[in-house]
XYZ file of C-alpha atoms in Angstrom:
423
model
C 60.805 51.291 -26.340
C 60.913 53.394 -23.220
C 60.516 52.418 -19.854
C 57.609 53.853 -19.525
C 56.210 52.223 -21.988
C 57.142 48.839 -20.813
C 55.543 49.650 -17.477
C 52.442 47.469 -16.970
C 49.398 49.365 -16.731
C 47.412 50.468 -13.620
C 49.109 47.928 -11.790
C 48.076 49.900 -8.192
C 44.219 49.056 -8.988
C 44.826 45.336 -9.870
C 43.535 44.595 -5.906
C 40.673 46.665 -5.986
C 39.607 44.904 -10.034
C 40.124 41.601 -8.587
C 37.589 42.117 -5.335
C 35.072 43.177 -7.560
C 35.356 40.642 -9.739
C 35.207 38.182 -6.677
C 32.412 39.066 -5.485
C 30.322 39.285 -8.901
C 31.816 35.879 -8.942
C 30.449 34.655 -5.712
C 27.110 36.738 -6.101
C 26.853 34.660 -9.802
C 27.276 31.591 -8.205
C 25.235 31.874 -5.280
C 22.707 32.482 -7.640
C 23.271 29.878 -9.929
C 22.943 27.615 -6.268
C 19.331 29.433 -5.579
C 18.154 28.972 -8.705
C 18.872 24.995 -8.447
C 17.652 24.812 -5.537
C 14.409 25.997 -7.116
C 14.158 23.852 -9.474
C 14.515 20.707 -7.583
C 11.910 21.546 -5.264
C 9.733 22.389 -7.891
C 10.316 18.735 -9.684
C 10.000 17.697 -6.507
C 6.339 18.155 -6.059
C 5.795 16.856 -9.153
C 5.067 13.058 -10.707
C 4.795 11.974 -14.283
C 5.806 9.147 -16.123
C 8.748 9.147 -18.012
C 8.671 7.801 -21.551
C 11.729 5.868 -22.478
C 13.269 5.485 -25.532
C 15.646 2.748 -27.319
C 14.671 -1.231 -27.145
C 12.785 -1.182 -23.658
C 8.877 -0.397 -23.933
C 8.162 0.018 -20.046
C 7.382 3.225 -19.052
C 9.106 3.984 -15.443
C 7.187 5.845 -12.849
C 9.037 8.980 -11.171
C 9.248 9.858 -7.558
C 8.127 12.594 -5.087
C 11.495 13.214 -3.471
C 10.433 13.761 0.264
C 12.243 16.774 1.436
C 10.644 17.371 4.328
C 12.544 14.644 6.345
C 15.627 15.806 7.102
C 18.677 13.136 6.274
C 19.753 13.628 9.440
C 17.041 11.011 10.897
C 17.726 8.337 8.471
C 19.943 6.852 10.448
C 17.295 5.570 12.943
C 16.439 1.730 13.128
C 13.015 0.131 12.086
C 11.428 -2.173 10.702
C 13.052 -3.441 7.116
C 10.892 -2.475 4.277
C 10.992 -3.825 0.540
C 12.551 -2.590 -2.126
C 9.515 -1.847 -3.904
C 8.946 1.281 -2.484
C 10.751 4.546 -3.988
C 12.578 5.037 -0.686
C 11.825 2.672 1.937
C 13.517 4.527 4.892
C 11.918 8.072 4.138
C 8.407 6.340 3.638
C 8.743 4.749 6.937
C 10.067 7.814 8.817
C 7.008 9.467 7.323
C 4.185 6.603 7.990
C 5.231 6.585 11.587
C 5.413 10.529 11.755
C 1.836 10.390 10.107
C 0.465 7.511 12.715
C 1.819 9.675 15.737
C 0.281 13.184 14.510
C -2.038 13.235 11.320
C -5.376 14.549 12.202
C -8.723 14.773 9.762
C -11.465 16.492 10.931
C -14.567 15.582 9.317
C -17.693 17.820 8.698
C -20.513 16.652 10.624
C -23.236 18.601 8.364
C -25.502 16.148 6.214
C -27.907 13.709 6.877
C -26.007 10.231 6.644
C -29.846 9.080 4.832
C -29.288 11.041 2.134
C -25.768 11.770 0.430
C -23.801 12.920 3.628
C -21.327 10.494 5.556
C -22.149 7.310 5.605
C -20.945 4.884 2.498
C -23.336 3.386 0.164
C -22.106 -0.308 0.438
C -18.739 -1.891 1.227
C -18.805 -3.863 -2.291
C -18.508 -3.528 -5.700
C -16.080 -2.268 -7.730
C -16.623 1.281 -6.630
C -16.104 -0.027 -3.212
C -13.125 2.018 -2.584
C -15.634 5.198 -2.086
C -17.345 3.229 0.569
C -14.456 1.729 2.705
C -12.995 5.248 2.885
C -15.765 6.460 4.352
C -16.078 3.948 6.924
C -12.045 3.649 7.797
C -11.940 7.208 8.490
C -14.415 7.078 11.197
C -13.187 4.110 12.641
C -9.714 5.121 12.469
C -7.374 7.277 15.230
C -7.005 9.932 12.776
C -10.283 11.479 12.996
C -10.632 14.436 15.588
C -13.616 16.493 17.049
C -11.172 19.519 17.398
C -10.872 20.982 13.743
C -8.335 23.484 15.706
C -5.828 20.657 15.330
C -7.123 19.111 12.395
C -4.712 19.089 9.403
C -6.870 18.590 6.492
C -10.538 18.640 6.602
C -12.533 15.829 4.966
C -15.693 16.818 2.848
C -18.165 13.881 3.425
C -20.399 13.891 0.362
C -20.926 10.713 -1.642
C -21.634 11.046 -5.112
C -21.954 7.124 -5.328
C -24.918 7.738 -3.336
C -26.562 10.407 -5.569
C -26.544 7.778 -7.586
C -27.608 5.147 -6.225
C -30.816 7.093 -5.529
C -31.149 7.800 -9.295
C -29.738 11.848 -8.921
C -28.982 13.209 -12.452
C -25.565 14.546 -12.858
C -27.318 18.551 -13.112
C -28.728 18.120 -9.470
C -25.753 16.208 -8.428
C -23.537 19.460 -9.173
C -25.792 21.756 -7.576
C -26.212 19.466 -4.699
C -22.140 19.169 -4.353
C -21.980 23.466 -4.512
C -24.813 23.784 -2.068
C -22.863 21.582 0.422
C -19.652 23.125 0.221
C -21.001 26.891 -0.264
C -22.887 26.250 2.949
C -19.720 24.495 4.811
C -17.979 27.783 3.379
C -20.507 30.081 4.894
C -21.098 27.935 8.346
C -17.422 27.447 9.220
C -14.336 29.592 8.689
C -11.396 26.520 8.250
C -12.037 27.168 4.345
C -11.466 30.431 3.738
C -8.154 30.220 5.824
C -6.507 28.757 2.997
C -8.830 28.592 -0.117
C -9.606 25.300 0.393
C -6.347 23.543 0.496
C -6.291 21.578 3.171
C -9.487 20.183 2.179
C -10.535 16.772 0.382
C -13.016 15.065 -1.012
C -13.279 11.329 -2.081
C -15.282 9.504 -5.202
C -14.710 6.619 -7.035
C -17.378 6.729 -9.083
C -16.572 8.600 -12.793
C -20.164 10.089 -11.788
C -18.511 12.143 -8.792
C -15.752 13.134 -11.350
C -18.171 14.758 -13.243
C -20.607 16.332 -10.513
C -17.794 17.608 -9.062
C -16.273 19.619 -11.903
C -19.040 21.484 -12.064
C -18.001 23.587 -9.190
C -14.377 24.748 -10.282
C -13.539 25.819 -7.050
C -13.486 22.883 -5.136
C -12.101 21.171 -7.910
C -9.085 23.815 -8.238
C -8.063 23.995 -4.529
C -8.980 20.995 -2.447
C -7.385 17.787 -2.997
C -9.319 14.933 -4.592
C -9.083 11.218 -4.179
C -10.670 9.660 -7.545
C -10.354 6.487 -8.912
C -9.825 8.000 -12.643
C -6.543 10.107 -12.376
C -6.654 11.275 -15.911
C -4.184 13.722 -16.159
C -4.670 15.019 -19.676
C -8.534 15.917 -18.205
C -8.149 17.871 -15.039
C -6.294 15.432 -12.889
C -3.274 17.346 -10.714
C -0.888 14.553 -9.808
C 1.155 16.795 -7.344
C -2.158 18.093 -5.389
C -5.090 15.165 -6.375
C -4.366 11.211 -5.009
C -5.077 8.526 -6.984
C -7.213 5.750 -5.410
C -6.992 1.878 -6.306
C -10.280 0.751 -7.635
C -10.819 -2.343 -5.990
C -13.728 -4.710 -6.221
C -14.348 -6.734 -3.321
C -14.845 -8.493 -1.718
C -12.712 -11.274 -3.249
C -14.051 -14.262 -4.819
C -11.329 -16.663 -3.966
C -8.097 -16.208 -1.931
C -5.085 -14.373 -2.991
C -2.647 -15.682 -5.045
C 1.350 -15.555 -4.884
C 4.181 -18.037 -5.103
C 2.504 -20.423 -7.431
C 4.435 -19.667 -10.297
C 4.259 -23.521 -11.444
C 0.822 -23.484 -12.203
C 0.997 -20.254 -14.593
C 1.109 -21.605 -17.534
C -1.038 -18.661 -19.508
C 1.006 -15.809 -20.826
C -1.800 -13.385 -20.757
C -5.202 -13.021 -20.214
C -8.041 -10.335 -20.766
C -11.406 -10.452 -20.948
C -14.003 -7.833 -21.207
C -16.099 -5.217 -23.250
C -14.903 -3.350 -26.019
C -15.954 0.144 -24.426
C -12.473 1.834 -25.350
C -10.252 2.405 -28.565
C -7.460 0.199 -26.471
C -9.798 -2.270 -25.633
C -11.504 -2.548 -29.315
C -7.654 -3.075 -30.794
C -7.014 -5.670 -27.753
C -9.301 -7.928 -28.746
C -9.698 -7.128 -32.957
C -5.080 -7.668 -32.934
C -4.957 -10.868 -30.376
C -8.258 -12.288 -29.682
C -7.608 -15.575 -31.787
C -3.664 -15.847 -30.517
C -2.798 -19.016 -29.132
C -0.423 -17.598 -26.458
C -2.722 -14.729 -25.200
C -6.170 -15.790 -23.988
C -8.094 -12.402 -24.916
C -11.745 -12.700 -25.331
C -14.025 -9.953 -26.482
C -16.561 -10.910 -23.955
C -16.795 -10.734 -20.365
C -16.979 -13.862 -18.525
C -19.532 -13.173 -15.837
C -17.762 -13.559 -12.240
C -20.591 -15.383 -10.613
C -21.012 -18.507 -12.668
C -18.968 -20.814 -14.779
C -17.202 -22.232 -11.268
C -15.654 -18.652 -10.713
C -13.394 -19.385 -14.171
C -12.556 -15.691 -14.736
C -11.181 -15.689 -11.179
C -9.238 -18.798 -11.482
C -8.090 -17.558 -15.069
C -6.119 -15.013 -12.760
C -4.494 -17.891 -11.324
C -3.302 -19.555 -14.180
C -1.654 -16.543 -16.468
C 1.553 -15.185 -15.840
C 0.330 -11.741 -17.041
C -3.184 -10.097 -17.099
C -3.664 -7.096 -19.566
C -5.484 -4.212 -18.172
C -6.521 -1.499 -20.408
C -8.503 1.154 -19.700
C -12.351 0.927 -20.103
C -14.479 3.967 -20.462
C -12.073 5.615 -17.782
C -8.253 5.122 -17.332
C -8.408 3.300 -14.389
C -9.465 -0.420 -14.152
C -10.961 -2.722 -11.029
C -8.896 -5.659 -13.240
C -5.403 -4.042 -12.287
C -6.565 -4.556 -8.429
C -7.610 -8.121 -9.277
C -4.471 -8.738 -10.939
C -2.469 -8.136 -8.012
C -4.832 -9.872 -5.410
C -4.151 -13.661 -7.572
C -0.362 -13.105 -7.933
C -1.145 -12.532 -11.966
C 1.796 -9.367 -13.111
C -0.955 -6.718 -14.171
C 0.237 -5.046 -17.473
C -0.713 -1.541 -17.703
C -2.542 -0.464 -21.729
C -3.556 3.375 -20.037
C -2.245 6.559 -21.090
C -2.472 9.118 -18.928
C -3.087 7.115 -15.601
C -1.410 8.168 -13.082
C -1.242 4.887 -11.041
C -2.411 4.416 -7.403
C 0.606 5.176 -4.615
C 3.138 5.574 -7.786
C 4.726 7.989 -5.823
C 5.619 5.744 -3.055
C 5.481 2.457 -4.764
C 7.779 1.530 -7.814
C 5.904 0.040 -10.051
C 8.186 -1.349 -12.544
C 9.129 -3.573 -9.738
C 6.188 -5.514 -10.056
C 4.145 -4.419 -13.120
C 4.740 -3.871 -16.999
C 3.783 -0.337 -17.529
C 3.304 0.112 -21.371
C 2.090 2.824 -23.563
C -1.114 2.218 -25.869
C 1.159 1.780 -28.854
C 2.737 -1.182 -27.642
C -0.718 -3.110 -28.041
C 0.783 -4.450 -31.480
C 3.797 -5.854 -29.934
C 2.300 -6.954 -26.768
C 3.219 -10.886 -27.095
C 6.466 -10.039 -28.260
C 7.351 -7.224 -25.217
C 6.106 -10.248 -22.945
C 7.728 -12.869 -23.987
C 10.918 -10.812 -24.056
C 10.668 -10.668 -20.438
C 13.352 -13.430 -18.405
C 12.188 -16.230 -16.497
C 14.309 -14.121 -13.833
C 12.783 -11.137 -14.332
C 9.053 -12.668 -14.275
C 10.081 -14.585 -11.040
C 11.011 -10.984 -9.641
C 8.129 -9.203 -10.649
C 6.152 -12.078 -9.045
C 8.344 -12.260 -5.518
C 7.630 -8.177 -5.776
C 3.904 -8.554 -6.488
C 3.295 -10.622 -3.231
C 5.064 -7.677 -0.993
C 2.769 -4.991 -2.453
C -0.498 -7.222 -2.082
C -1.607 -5.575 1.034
C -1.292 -2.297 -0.241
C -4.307 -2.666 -2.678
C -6.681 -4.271 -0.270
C -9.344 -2.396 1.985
C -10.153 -3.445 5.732
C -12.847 -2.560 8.513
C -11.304 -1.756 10.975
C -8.528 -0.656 8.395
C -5.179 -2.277 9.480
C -1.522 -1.010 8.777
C 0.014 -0.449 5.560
C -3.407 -1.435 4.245
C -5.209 0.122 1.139
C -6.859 3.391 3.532
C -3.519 3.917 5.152
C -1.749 3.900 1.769
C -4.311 6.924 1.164
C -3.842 8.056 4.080
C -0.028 8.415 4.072
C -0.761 10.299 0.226
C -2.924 12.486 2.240
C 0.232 13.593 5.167
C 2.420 13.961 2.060
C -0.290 16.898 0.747
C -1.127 18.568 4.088
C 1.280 21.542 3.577
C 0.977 22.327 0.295
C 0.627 25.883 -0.069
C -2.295 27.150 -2.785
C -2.425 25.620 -6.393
């Protein structure tokens, strides 16, 4: 062999080979960061339940990570917040952010008479509807100014159509009339599509009305008490509201653990394929009390109330809707409400972490309900009770609405949504 043939090749462009390949390198990888970042932001604005696999049956609830606070302020003092929410120290960065600078402006159009404003009562178990209504006016986030308002609140009541007997046709042409003519009247929609606009109804009627005008239904945000996201429901844009029927009978319950003797308890109308297998698999058990009635709240010495009281666990499935004012009573008399709902995306599940003090199931599990429940500790039951108490509050409406209370809880789901660019 020669020696030049043993020469290595082209050794005088070995430098210039090598920067190139550096800095395909370095372009490949900072692409490879970009597109992460991506990604995470874009699972960031989402929520949906996670469905586990192997022995466990309880379905854990995901989180909105909150990347608009920068880590850099989490090392600030405050008050000490439990453990039941996703991330206590972001959430309270963010509620005091939101008490110091989130502004509503509400359109003053409508006669309050008629369907415009005003609630339709403060009870029942679409009371939710009404106490929203009335917080936000009585609240300091409403301002005259809508040049510094950051969402703009849309004050028709559905409940109130009908109450006054409206048929769900006129109802959706009396919803597009209001908002067409807000559209027409003012320009704060058109900035943005409709965005930073919301609407609230608790009623499945105002579900219905309001899909009839796809528009408002695609762009502005709403607060319903049925969050069915398999039928229209957007978890990342729309806010689930508690459905909450007060006011309460009887005081709420907590740290009585002695006296629950009852492993479960449901009672109720078979107006649901969950509901019609509750009662047909367990209705004659001897551990679960499940009637296939209801027992009516205002007589028998307020025994469905006091039934609360004295069951460890109360089953709510869903009734002719996901959503259920039993999962709100549940947590008012310190009784662990387990969740029979697919598709519901629960009320604050974005803040709150509800396998801390729930038993989230899917509809399946109905045939092993006794045994998934009786699986659970003594420990664990004590814990999901201790966490119950904390999150009491949370589910319970006030006038004048008070901190950390059920409208604030929307409230703060509102701040979280008033940036959001365009679905």
């Amino acid at each position: 062999m020669s020696a030049a043939s043993s020469k290595p090749p082209q050794l005088s462009n070995w430098p210039l080979s090598w920067s190139v390949c550096s800095l395909q390198g370095s372009l490949l990888t900072l692409a490879v960061l970009v597109l992460i970042s991506f990604v995470h932001l874009s699972l960031s604005s989402l929520r949906f339940p996670l469905q586990n696999s192997g022995g466990t049956r309880v379905k854990l609830i995901s989180v909105i990570d909150d990347v608009s606070v920068s880590t850099a302020h989490l090392e600030g003092g405050g008050e000490d917040l439990p453990d039941v929410f996703h991330l206590p120290e972001i959430f309270r960065l963010n509620y005091e952010a939101m008490e110091k600078n989130f502004k509503v402006y509400i359109y003053p159009d409508g006669d309050p008479n008629t369907f415009y404003q005003t609630p339709r009562k403060l009870t029942g178990k679409y009371a939710s509807e009404g106490y929203f209504f009335q917080n936000i006016r009585e609240s300091k986030f409403r301002t005259e100014d809508p040049q510094e308002a950051d969402l703009f609140f849309i004050p028709i009541s559905c409940h109130k159509m009908r109450g006054k007997g409206t048929s769900y046709e006129n109802m959706t042409i009396i919803v597009q009339n209001y908002v067409e003519s807000l559209i027409a009247k003012y320009p704060y929609w058109n900035r943005t599509l409709g965005v930073d606009h919301f609407f609230v109804t608790c009623h499945d009627v105002g579900v219905r009305a309001t899909e009839g005008v796809p528009f408002l239904v695609k762009n502005a945000i709403r607060a319903v008490c049925s969050p069915s996201y398999n039928v229209g429901f957007i978890p990342h844009k729309d806010i689930a509201l508690p459905q909450v029927l007060q006011p309460f009978a009887l005081p709420a319950g907590g740290n009585d653990v002695e006296n629950r003797t009852g492993l479960g308890f449901w009672a109720g109308h078979r107006n649901s394929k969950i509901r019609v297998i509750l009662a047909r698999v367990w209705e004659n058990d001897t551990e679960l009390y499940i009637l296939n009635n209801r027992i009516n709240r205002a007589i028998g010495n307020l025994e469905y109330q006091k039934r609360f009281y004295r069951s460890k666990y109360c089953i709510c499935p869903g009734g002719s809707q996901v959503n259920s004012a039993r999962i709100a009573d549940s947590i008012h008399y310190g009784c662990i409400p387990v969740i029979l709902s697919d598709y519901y995306d629960l009320p604050f599940n974005d803040i709150l972490d509800w396998k801390k003090f729930a038993v989230v199931l899917k509809e399946t599990d109905v045939y092993q309900l006794k045994q998934i429940l009786k699986e659970i500790s003594d420990d664990q039951f004590l814990q999901l009770h201790y966490n119950l108490v904390k999150v009491q509050k949370h589910f319970q409406w006030n006038t004048p609405p008070i901190k950390y209370d059920a409208f604030h809880m929307v409230m703060y789901e509102l701040w979280l949504r008033h940036r959001v660019v365009k679905y």
